[in-house]
Short mmCIF file of C-alpha atoms in Angstrom, two decimals:
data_model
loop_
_atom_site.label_atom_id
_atom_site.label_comp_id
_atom_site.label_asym_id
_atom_site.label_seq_id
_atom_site.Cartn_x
_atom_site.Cartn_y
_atom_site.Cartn_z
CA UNK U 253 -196.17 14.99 -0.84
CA UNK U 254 -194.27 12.67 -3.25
CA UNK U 255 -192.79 14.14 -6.27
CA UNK U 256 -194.24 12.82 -9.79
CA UNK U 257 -191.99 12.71 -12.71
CA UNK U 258 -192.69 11.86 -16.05
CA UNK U 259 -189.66 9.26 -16.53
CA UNK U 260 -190.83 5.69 -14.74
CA UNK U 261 -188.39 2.89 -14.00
CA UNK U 262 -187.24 0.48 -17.27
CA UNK U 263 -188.07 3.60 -19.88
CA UNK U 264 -185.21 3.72 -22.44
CA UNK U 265 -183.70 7.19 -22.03
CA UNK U 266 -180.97 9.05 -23.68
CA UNK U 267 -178.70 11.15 -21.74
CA UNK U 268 -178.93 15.07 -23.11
CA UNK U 269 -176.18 16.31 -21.04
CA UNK U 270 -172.95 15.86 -19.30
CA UNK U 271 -170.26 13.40 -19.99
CA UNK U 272 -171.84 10.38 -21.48
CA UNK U 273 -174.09 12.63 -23.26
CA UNK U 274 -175.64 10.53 -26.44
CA UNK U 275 -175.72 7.28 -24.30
CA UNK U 276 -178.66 5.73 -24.10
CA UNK U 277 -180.18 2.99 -21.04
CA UNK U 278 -182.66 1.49 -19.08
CA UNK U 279 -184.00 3.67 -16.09
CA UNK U 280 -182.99 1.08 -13.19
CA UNK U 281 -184.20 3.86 -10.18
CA UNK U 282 -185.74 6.72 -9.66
CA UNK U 283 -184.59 8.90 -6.56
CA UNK U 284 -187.25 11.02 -5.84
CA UNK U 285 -185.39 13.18 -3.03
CA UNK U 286 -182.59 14.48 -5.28
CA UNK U 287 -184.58 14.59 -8.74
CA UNK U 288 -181.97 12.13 -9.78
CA UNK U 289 -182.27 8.98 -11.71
CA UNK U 290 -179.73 6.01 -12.17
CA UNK U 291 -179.50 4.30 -15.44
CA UNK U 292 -178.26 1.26 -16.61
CA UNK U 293 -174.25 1.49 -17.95
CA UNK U 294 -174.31 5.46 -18.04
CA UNK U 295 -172.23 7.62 -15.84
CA UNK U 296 -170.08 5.14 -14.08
CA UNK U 297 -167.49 5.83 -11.64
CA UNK U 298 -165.33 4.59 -9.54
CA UNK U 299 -165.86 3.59 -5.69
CA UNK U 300 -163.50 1.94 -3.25
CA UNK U 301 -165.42 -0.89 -1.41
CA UNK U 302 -164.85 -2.11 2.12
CA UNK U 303 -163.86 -5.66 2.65
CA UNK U 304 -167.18 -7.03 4.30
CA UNK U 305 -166.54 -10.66 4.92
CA UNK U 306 -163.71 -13.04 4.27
CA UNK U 307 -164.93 -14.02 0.83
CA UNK U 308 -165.36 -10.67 -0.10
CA UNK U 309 -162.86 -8.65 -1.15
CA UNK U 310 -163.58 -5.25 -1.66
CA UNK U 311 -161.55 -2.95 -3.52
CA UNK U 312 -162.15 -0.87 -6.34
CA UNK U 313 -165.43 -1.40 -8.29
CA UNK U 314 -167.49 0.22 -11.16
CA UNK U 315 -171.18 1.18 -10.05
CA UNK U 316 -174.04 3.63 -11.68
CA UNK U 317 -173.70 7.55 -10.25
CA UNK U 318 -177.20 9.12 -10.34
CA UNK U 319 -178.23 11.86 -13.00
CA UNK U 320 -179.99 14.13 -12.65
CA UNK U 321 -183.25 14.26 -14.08
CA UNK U 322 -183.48 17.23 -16.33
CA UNK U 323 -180.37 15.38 -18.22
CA UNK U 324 -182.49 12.72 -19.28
CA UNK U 325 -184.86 12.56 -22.22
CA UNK U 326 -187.17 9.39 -23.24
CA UNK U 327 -186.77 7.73 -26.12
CA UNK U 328 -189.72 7.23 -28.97
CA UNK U 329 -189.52 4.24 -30.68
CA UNK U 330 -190.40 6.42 -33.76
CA UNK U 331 -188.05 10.12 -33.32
CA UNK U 332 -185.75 9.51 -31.07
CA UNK U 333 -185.36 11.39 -27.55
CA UNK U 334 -188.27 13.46 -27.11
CA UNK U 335 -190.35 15.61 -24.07
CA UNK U 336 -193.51 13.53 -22.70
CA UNK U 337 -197.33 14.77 -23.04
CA UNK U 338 -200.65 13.86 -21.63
CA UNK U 339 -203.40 12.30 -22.99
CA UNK U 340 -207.17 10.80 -21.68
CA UNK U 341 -207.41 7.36 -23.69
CA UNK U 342 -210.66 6.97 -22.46
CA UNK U 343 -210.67 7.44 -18.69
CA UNK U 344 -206.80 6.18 -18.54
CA UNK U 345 -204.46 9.12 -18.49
CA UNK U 346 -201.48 7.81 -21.08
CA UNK U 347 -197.76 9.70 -21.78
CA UNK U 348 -197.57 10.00 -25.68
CA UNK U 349 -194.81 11.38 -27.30
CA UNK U 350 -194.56 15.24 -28.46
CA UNK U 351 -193.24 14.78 -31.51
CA UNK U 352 -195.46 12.22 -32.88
CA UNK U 353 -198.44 11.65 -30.96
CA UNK U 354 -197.73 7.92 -30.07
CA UNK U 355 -198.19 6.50 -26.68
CA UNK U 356 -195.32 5.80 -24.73
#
């Protein structure tokens, strides 16, 4: 059974935890098998890179870690981070925003 979650890829989040907490990004993955999510410029580290080929060189480069989910909060245009509700816009089930009511 696949997981649902109620973050989708490119939603603005903020991070609500951890060391770049207060950063905010674009959701560029969602990995499903390890609740985790991997957003754009937020929680980078470090990662030694074999030399593949003769024009690449390898090294030392700066990628995305994954977060975990629960550190993550979307963003309302309107407040700010907030938590994600359900509602039936006619037969369409939409995310709106807790705070506010707006759709997300």
């Amino acid at each position: 059974m696949d997981k649902k979650f109620k973050i989708h890829k490119d939603d603005t989040v903020q991070v609500i935890a951890g060391k770049d907490k207060g950063k905010r990004g674009s959701v560029v993955r969602i990995i499903a098998k390890k609740d985790a999510v991997i957003v754009s410029g937020v929680n980078i580290v470090k990662k030694t890179m074999k030399k593949r080929s003769q024009q690449d060189q390898g090294g030392i480069a700066e990628i995305e870690a994954p977060l975990n989910i629960s550190n993550v909060a979307i963003v309302c245009k309107k407040c700010g981070p907030t938590k994600i509700g359900y509602k039936l816009d006619g037969d369409k089930k939409v995310r709106v925003c807790r705070k506010c009511g707006e759709t997300l």
